[in-house]
Coordinates of C-alpha atoms in Angstrom, one line a residue:
X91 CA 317.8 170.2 136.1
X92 CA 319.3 173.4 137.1
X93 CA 319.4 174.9 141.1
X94 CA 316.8 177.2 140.8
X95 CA 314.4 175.1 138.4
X96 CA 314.8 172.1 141.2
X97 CA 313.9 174.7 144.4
X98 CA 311.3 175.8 142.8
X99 CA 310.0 172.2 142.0
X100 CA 310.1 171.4 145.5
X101 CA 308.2 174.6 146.9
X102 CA 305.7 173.5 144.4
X103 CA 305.3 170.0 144.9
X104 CA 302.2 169.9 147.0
X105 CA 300.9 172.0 144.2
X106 CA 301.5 169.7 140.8
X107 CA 299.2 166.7 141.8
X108 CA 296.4 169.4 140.8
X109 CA 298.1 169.6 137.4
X110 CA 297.1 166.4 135.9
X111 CA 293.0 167.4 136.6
X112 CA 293.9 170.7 134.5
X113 CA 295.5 168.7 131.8
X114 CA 298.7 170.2 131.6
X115 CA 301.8 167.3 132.3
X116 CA 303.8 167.5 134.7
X117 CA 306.9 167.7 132.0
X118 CA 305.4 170.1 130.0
X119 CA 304.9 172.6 133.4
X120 CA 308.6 172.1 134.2
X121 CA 310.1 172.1 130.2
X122 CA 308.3 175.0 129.5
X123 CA 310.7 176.9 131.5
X124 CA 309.0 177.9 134.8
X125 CA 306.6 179.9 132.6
X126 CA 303.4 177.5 133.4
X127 CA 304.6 176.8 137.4
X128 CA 304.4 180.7 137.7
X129 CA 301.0 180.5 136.0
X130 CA 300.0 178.0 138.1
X131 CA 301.0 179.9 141.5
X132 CA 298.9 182.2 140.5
X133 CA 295.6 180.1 140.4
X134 CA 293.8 179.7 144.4
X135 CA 291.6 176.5 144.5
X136 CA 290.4 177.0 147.9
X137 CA 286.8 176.6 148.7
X138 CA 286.6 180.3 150.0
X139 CA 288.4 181.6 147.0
X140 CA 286.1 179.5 144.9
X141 CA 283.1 180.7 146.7
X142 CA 283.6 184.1 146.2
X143 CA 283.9 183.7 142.4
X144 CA 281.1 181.3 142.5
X145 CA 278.4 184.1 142.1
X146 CA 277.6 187.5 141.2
X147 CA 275.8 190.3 141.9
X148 CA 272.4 189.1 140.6
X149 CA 272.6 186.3 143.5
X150 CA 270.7 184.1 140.7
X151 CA 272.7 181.7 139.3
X152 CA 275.6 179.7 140.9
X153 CA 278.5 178.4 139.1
X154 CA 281.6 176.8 140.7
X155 CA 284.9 177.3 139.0
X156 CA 287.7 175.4 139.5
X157 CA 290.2 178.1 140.0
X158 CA 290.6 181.8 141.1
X159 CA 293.8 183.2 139.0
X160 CA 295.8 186.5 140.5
X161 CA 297.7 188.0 137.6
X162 CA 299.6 190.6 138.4
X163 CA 300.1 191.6 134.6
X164 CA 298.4 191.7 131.1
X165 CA 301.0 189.2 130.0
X166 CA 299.7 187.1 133.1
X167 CA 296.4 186.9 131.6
X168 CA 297.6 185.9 128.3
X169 CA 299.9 183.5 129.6
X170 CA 297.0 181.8 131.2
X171 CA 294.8 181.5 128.1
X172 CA 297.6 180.3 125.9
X173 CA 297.7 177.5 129.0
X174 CA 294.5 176.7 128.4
X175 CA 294.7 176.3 124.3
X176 CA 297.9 174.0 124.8
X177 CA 295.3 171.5 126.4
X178 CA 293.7 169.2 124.5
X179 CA 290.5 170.0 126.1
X180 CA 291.0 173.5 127.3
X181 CA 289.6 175.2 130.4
X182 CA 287.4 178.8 130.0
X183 CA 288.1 182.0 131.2
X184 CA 286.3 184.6 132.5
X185 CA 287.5 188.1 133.3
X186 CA 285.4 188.9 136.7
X187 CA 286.1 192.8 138.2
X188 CA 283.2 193.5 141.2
X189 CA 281.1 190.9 139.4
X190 CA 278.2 193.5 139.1
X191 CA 275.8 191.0 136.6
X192 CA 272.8 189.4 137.1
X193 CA 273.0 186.1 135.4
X194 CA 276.2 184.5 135.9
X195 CA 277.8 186.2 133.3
X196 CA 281.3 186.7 134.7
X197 CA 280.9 183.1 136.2
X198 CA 282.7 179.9 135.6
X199 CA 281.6 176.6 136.0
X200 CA 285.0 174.2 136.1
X201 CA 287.3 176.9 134.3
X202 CA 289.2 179.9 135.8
X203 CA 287.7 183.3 137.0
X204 CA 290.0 185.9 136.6
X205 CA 290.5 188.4 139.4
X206 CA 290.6 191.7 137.5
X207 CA 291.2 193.5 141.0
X208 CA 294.2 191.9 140.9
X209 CA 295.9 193.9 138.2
X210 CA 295.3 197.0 140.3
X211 CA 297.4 195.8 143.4
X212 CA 300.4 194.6 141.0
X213 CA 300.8 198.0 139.6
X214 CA 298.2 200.2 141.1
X215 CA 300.4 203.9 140.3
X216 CA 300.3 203.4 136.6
X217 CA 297.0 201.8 136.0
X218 CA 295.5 205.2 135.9
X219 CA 297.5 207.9 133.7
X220 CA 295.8 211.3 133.0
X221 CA 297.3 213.1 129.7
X222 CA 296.3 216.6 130.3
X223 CA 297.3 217.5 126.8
X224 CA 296.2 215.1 125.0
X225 CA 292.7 215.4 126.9
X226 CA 292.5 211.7 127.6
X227 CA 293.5 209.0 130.8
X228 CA 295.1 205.8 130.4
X229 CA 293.5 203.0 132.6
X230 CA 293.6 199.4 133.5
X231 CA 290.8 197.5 132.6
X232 CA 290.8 196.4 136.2
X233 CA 290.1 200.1 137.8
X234 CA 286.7 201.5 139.4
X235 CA 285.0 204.7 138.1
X236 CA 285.1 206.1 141.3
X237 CA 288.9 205.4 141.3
X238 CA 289.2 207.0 137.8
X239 CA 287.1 210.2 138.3
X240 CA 289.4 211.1 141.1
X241 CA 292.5 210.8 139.3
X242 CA 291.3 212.8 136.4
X243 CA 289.7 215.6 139.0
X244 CA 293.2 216.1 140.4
X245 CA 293.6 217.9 136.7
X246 CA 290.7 219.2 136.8
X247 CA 289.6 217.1 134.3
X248 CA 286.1 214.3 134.0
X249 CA 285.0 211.7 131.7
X250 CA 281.8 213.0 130.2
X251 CA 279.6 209.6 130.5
X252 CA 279.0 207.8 133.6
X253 CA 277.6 205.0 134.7
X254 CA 274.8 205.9 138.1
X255 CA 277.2 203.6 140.0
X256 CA 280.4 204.1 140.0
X257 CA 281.9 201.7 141.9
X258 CA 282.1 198.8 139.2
X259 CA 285.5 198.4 136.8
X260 CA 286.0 199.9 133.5
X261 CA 286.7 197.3 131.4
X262 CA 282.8 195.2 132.8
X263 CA 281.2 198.6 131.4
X264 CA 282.8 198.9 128.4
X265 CA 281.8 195.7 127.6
X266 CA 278.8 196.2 127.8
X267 CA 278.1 199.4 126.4
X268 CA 277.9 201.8 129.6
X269 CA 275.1 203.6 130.1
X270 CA 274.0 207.0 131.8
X271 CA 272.0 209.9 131.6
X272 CA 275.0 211.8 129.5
X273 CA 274.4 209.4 126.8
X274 CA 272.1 212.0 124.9
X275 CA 274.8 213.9 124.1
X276 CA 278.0 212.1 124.2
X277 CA 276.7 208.8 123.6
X278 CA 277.6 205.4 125.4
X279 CA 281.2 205.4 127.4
X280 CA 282.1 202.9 124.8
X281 CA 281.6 206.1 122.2
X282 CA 284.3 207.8 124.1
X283 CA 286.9 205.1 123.8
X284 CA 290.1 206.2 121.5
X285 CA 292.6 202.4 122.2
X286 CA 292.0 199.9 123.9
X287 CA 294.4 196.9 124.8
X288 CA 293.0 193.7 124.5
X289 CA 294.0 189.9 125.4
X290 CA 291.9 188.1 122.8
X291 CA 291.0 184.1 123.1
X292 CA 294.3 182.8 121.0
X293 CA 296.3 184.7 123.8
X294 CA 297.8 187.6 121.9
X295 CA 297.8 190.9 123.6
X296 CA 296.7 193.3 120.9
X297 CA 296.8 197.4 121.4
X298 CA 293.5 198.5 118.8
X299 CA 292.0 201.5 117.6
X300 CA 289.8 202.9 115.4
X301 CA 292.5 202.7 112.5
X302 CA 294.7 200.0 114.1
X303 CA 293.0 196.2 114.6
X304 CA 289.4 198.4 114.4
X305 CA 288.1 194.8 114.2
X306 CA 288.8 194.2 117.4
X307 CA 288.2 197.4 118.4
X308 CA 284.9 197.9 117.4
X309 CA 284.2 194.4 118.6
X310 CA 285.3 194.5 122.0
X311 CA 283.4 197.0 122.7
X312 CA 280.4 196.0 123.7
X313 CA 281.0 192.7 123.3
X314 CA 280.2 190.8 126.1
X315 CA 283.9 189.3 126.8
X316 CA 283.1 187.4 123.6
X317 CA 286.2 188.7 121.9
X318 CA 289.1 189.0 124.3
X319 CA 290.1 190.4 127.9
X320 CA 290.1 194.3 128.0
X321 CA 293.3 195.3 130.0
X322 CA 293.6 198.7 129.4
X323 CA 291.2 201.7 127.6
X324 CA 292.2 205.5 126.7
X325 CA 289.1 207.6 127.3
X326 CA 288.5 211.4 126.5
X327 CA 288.3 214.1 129.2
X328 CA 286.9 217.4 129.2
X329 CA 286.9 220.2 131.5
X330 CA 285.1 219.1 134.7
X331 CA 282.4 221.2 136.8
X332 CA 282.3 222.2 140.2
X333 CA 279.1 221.9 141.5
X334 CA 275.9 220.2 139.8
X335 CA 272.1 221.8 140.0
X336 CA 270.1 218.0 140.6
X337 CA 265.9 218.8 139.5
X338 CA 263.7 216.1 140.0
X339 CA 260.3 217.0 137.9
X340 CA 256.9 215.4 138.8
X341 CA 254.5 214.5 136.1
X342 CA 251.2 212.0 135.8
X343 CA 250.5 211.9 132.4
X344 CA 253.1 209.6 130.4
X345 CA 253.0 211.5 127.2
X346 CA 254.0 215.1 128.8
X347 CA 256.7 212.9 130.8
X348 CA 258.5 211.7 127.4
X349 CA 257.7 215.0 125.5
X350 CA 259.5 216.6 127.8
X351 CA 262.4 214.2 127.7
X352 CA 262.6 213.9 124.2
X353 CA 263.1 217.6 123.9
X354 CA 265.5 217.8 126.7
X355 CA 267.8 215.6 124.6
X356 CA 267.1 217.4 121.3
X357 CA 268.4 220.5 123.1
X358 CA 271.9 221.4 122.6
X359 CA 272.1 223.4 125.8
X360 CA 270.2 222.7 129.0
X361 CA 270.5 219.4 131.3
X362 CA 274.2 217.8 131.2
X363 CA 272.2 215.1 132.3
X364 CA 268.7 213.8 131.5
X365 CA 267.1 210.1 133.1
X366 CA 264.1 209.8 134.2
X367 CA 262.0 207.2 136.8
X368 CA 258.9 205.6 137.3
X369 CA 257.5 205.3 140.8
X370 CA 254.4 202.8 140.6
X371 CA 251.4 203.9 142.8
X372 CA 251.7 201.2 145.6
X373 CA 255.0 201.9 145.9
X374 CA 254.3 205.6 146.9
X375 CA 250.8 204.5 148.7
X376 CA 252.4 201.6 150.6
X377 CA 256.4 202.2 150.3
X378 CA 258.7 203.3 153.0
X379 CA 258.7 207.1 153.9
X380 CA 262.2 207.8 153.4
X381 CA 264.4 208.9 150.3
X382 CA 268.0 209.6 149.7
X383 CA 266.2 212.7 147.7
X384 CA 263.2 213.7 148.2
X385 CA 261.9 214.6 152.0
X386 CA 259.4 212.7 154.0
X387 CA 256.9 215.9 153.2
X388 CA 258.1 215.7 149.8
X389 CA 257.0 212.1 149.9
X390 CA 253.7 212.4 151.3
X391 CA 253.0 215.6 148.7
X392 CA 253.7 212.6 146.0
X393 CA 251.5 210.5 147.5
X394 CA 249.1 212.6 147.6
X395 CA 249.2 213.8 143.9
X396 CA 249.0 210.0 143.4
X397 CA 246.4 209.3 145.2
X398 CA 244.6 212.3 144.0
X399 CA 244.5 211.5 140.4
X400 CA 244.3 208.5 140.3
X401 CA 247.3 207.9 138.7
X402 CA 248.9 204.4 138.3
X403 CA 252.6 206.3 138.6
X404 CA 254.4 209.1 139.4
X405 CA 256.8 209.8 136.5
X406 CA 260.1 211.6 137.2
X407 CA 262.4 213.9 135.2
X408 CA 266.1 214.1 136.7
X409 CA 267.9 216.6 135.6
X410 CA 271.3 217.8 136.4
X411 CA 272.5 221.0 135.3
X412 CA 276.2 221.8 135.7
X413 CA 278.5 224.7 136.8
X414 CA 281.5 226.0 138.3
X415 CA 283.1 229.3 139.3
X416 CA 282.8 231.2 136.0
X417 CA 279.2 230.0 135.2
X418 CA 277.9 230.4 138.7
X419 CA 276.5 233.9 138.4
X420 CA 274.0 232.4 135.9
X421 CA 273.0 229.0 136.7
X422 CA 269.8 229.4 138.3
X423 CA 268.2 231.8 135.7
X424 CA 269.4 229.0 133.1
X425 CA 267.7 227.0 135.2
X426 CA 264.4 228.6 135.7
X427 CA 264.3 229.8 131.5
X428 CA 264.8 225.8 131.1
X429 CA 261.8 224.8 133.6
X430 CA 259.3 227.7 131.7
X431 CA 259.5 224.9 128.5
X432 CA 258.4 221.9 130.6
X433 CA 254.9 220.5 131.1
X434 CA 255.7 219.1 134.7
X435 CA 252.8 219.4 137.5
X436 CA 252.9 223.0 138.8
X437 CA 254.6 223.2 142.0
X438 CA 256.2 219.9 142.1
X439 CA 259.8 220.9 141.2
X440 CA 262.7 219.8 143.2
X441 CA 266.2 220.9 143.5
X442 CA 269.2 219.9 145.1
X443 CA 272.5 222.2 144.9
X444 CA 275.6 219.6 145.3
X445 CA 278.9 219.3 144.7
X446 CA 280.1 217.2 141.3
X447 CA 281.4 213.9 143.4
X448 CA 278.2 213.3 145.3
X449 CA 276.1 213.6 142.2
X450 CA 278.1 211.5 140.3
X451 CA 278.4 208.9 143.5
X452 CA 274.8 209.4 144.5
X453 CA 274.5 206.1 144.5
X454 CA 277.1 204.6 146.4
X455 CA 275.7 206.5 149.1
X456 CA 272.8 204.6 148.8
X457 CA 274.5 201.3 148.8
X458 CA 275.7 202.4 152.0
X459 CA 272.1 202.8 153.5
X460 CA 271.1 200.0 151.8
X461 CA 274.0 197.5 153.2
X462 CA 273.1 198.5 156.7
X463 CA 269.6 197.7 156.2
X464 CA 270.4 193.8 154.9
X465 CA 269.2 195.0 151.4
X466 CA 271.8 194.7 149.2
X467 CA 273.2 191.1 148.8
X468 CA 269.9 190.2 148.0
X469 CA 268.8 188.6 144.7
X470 CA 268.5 190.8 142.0
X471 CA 266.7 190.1 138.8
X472 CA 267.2 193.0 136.7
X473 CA 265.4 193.1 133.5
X474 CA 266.9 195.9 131.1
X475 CA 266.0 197.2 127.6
X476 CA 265.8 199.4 125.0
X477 CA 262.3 200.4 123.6
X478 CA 261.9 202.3 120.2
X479 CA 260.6 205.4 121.1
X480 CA 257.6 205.0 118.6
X481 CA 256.5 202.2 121.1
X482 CA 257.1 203.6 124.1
X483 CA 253.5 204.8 124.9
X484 CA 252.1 201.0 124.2
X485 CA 255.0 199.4 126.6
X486 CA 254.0 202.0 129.3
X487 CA 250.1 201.0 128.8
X488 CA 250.7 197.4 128.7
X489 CA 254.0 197.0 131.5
X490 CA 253.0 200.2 133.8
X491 CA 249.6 200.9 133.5
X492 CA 249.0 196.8 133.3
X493 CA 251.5 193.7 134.1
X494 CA 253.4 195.9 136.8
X495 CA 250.0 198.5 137.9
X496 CA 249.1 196.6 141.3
X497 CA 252.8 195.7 142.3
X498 CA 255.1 196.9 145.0
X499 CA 258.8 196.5 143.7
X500 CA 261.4 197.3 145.8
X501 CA 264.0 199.1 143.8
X502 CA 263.8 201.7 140.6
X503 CA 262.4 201.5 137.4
X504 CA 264.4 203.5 135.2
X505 CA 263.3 205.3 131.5
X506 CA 264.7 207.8 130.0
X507 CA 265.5 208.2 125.9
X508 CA 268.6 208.6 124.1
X509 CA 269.6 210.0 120.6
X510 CA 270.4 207.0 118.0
X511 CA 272.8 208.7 116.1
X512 CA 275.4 209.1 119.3
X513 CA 275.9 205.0 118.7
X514 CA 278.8 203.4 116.4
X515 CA 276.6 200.8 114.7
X516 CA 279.8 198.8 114.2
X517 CA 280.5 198.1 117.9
X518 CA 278.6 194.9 119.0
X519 CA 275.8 196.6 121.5
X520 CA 272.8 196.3 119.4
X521 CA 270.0 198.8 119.3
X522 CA 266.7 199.2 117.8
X523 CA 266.8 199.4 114.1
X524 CA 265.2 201.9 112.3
X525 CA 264.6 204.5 115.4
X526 CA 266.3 208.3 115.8
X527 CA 265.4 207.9 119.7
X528 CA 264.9 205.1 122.0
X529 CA 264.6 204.9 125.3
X530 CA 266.4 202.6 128.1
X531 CA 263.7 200.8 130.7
X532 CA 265.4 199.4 133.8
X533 CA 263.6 197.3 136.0
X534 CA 265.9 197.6 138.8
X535 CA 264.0 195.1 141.3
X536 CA 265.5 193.7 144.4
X537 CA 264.0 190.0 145.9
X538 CA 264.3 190.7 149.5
X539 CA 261.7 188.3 150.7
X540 CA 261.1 184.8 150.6
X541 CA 258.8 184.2 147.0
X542 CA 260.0 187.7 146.0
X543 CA 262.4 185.7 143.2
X544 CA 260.1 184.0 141.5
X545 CA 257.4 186.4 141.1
X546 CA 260.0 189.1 140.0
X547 CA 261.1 186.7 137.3
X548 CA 257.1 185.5 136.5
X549 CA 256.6 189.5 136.1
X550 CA 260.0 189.6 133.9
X551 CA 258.7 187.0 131.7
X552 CA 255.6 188.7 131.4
X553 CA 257.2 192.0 130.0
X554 CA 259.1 190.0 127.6
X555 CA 256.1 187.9 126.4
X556 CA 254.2 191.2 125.9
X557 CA 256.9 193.0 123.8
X558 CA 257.4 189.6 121.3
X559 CA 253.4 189.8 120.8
X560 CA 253.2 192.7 120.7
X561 CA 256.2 193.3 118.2
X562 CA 257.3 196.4 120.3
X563 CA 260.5 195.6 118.8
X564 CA 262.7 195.4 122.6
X565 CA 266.4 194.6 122.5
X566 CA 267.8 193.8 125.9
X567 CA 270.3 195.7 127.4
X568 CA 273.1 193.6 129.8
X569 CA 271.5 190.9 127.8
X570 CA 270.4 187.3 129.1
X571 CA 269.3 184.5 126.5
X572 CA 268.5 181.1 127.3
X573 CA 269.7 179.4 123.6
X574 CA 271.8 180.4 121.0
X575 CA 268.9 181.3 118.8
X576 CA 267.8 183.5 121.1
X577 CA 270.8 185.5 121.0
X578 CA 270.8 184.8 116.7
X579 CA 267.6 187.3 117.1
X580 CA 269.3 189.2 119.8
X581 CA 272.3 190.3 117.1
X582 CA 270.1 190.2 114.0
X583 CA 272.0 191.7 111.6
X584 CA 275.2 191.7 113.1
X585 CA 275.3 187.8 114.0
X586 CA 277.2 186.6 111.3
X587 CA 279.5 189.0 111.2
X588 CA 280.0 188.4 115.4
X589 CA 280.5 185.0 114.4
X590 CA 283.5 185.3 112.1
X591 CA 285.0 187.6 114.7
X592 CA 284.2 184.9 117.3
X593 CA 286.0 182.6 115.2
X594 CA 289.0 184.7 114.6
X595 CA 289.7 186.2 118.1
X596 CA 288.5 183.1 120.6
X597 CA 288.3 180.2 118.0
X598 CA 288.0 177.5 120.8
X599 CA 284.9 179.4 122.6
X600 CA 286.8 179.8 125.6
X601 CA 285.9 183.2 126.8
X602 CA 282.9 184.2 129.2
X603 CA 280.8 180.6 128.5
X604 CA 278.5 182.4 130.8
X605 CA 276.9 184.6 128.5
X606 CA 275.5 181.5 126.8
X607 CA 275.9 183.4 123.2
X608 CA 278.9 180.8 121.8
X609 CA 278.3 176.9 123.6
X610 CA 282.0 175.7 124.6
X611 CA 283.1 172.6 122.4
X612 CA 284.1 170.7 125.2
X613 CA 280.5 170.7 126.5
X614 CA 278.6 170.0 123.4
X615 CA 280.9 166.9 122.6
X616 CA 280.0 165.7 126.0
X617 CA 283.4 166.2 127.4
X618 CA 284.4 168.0 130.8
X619 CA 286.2 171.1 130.9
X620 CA 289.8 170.9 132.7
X621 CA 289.4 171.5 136.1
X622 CA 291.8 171.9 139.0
X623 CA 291.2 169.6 142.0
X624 CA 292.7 170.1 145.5
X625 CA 295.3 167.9 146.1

């Protein structure tokens, strides 16, 4: 055995007891150069590095993995999944950023979590490369919004879509879809993706476009971590804006509140940004008296109009208009020509003049507030969808105006529409069919007391009972199904095709089990995945 392969056999020693429980012999991990021993230095099996990975932001579900891995490279990442297919029963993977889901979906119970973050501190100067002419930045899977939007300001240069929180990683979003009130016009982030590179489930590290691998391409986006690990994306850029005019518009009738929205989004000047909110009467009548926008006289004129009419919500317009030096002159006569077209109650018009970083990180200056006040690492059961706009007046009479009318939630309820043709049917985010606009319905709820979880998720249920009878025709959004059939009606049309992508690109089902969409083998023969025991 040669002098370096021996001292690094004895450094390790303590370590390779845990090998066996993986699956991996201890003469394959020393033949295979020191390949698989550099793997396995990566991987932390100690109970506080399991505990961290051991749940998510939804504080919901709990899953224990076996192993933390630290790559400080792509090629780390692939390295470890090829690992895992060499065993006869393999171990999952799951790519976990700031582990910003709900139900466990970048958990992983007996495999491997991998620590996105980690990426970042290997090689955190060329992670994030802005391309001034070719209009587009370069950046690690692994990197934040916020971390991104400064990089690209130093050009003077923005993304056009963003998330409302900004401090979760770019490659969680884009597999999801990524979601915002710029989506009206530019569409989802993942519509704004030219490459991307990608370490699918056979451990092959593939760079994909539009005309190269576009399988993948399209696939990956959106797709749940079904199809592969995203390490790196190319975005577009355009110019960015100096200063933001934020309008918040009060209305108490549900059809002027989506009227207005709809033709917001039809315009094709206005609002840079258009989402909207739903503040339920108790929550005004009952709720606290302070607001990262609106005043506590602002508040109690709310209340009032509530109370007043009777109303079982407030419903709220946001608006952002954009500007910088050249455009300043103008802005606020935009502005006011724009508010003359609106149906909104007289006088109840708000507007904020801020600069373009603290609109777009709005709210992690709430988190902030809400941290100090004990209110954040609190369960979270989230319920998001899209509703065809042709049904959007029966969900608001049956969920507003009925399950939700005498509740209290702490947290927003999101709804505002978006334009159907800014979506790339052949990514895997699925949409409803048939529609020109739908809109997005976040029930943003937090569980901060004790029986606060299980009414939440009794009220949840209750939504999604009322759209299946009454064929509203939902599809979530940062989905959660409980079987596999579930998730066949989830995909519809698209389901078989996911499947033979499945197949081709993680053919042992070893990527995010979490999700629950694709059942790992090695569970539905009855067999344990590898794990990795402390010596």
């Amino acid at each position: 055995m040669p002098i370096a392969r021996i001292a690094t056999f004895l450094l390790v020693t303590s370590f390779l007891s845990t090998i066996g429980n993986l699956g991996v012999p201890v003469s394959c991990a020393l033949d295979d150069d020191l390949s698989t021993l550099n793997i396995l230095s990566k991987i932390r099996i100690d109970r506080s590095s399991t505990a961290r990975a051991s749940t998510d932001f939804g504080h919901i579900v709990e899953a224990v993995p076996s192993g933390v891995f630290h790559p400080v490279s792509p090629s780390d990442i692939a390295a470890l999944i090829r690992l895992s297919l060499f065993q006869q029963t393999p171990f999952t993977v799951v790519p976990r950023g700031k582990g910003h889901s709900s139900r466990g979906q970048a958990l992983a119970a007996g495999g491997i979590v991998v620590d996105m973050c980690s990426l970042a501190r290997g090689d955190h100067d060329h992670r994030v490369t802005v391309s001034v002419n070719g209009m587009y930045v370069d950046v690690g899977g692994e990197q934040l919004w916020i971390d991104v939007l400064r990089a690209t300001l130093e050009h003077g240069l923005t993304p056009r879509v963003w998330t409302d929180y900004l401090r979760i990683t770019v490659g969680g979003t884009l597999s999801n879809a990524g979601i915002g009130g710029q989506v009206f016009r530019h569409g989802p982030q993942i519509s704004n993706v030219h490459e991307l590179d990608v370490v699918t489930g056979t451990g092959d590290m593939i760079t994909c476009s539009p005309i190269e691998s576009s399988d993948l391409f399209y696939a990956a986006l959106g797709g749940l971590g079904q199809f592969g690990v995203i390490t790196r994306a190319r975005i577009g850029l355009q110019r960015a804006p100096k200063r933001v005019k934020w309008v918040r518009l009060a209305y108490t009738d549900v059809h002027s509140f989506t009227a207005d929205q709809e033709l917001l989004i039809s315009m094709g000047s206005g609002f840079d940004y258009v989402e909207g909110q739903v503040q339920l009467n108790r929550t005004l009548t009952e709720g606290r008296r302070s607001s990262s926008f609106f005043s506590a006289a602002e508040l109690a004129r709310l209340t009032e109009l509530a109370v007043d009419t009777g109303s079982a919500a407030i419903y709220y317009i946001e608006g952002a208009m954009y500007y910088d030096d050249h455009s300043a002159a103008g802005v606020d006569q935009k502005l006011d020509a724009l508010l003359e077209e609106l149906s909104f109650v007289p006088g109840f018009v708000f507007v904020r003049d801020v600069s373009y970083v603290q609109f777009l990180d709005r709210v992690g200056q709430e988190e902030q507030k809400l941290r100090s006040a004990g209110v954040w690492d609190v369960p979270h059961p989230w319920l998001n969808l899209f509703v065809p706009g042709s049904r959007i007046h029966d969900f608001a009479a049956g969920v507003f105006h009925g399950i939700l009318r005498d509740t209290k939630p702490v947290g927003l309820i999101l709804m505002y529409p978006m334009n159907r043709d800014k979506w790339d049917d052949r990514m895997t985010t699925v949409t409803p069919p048939g529609e020109d606009v739908f809109y997005t319905v976040g029930l943003l709820r937090s569980a901060v007391n004790a029986g606060d979880l299980e009414r939440l998720e009794r009220e949840n249920e209750a939504v999604l009972e009322f759209c299946d009878r009454e064929e509203i025709g939902c599809k979530q959004y940062l989905p959660h199904h409980s079987s596999q059939e579930g998730w066949r009606r989830h995909f519809g049309a698209k389901w078989g095709r996911i499947a033979e992508l499945k197949a081709k690109y993680d053919p042992r089902a070893i990527l995010s089990p979490g999700q629950g969409i694709f059942p790992f083998p090695a569970a539905s023969s009855g067999a344990a995945p590898a794990t990795i025991a402390a010596s």
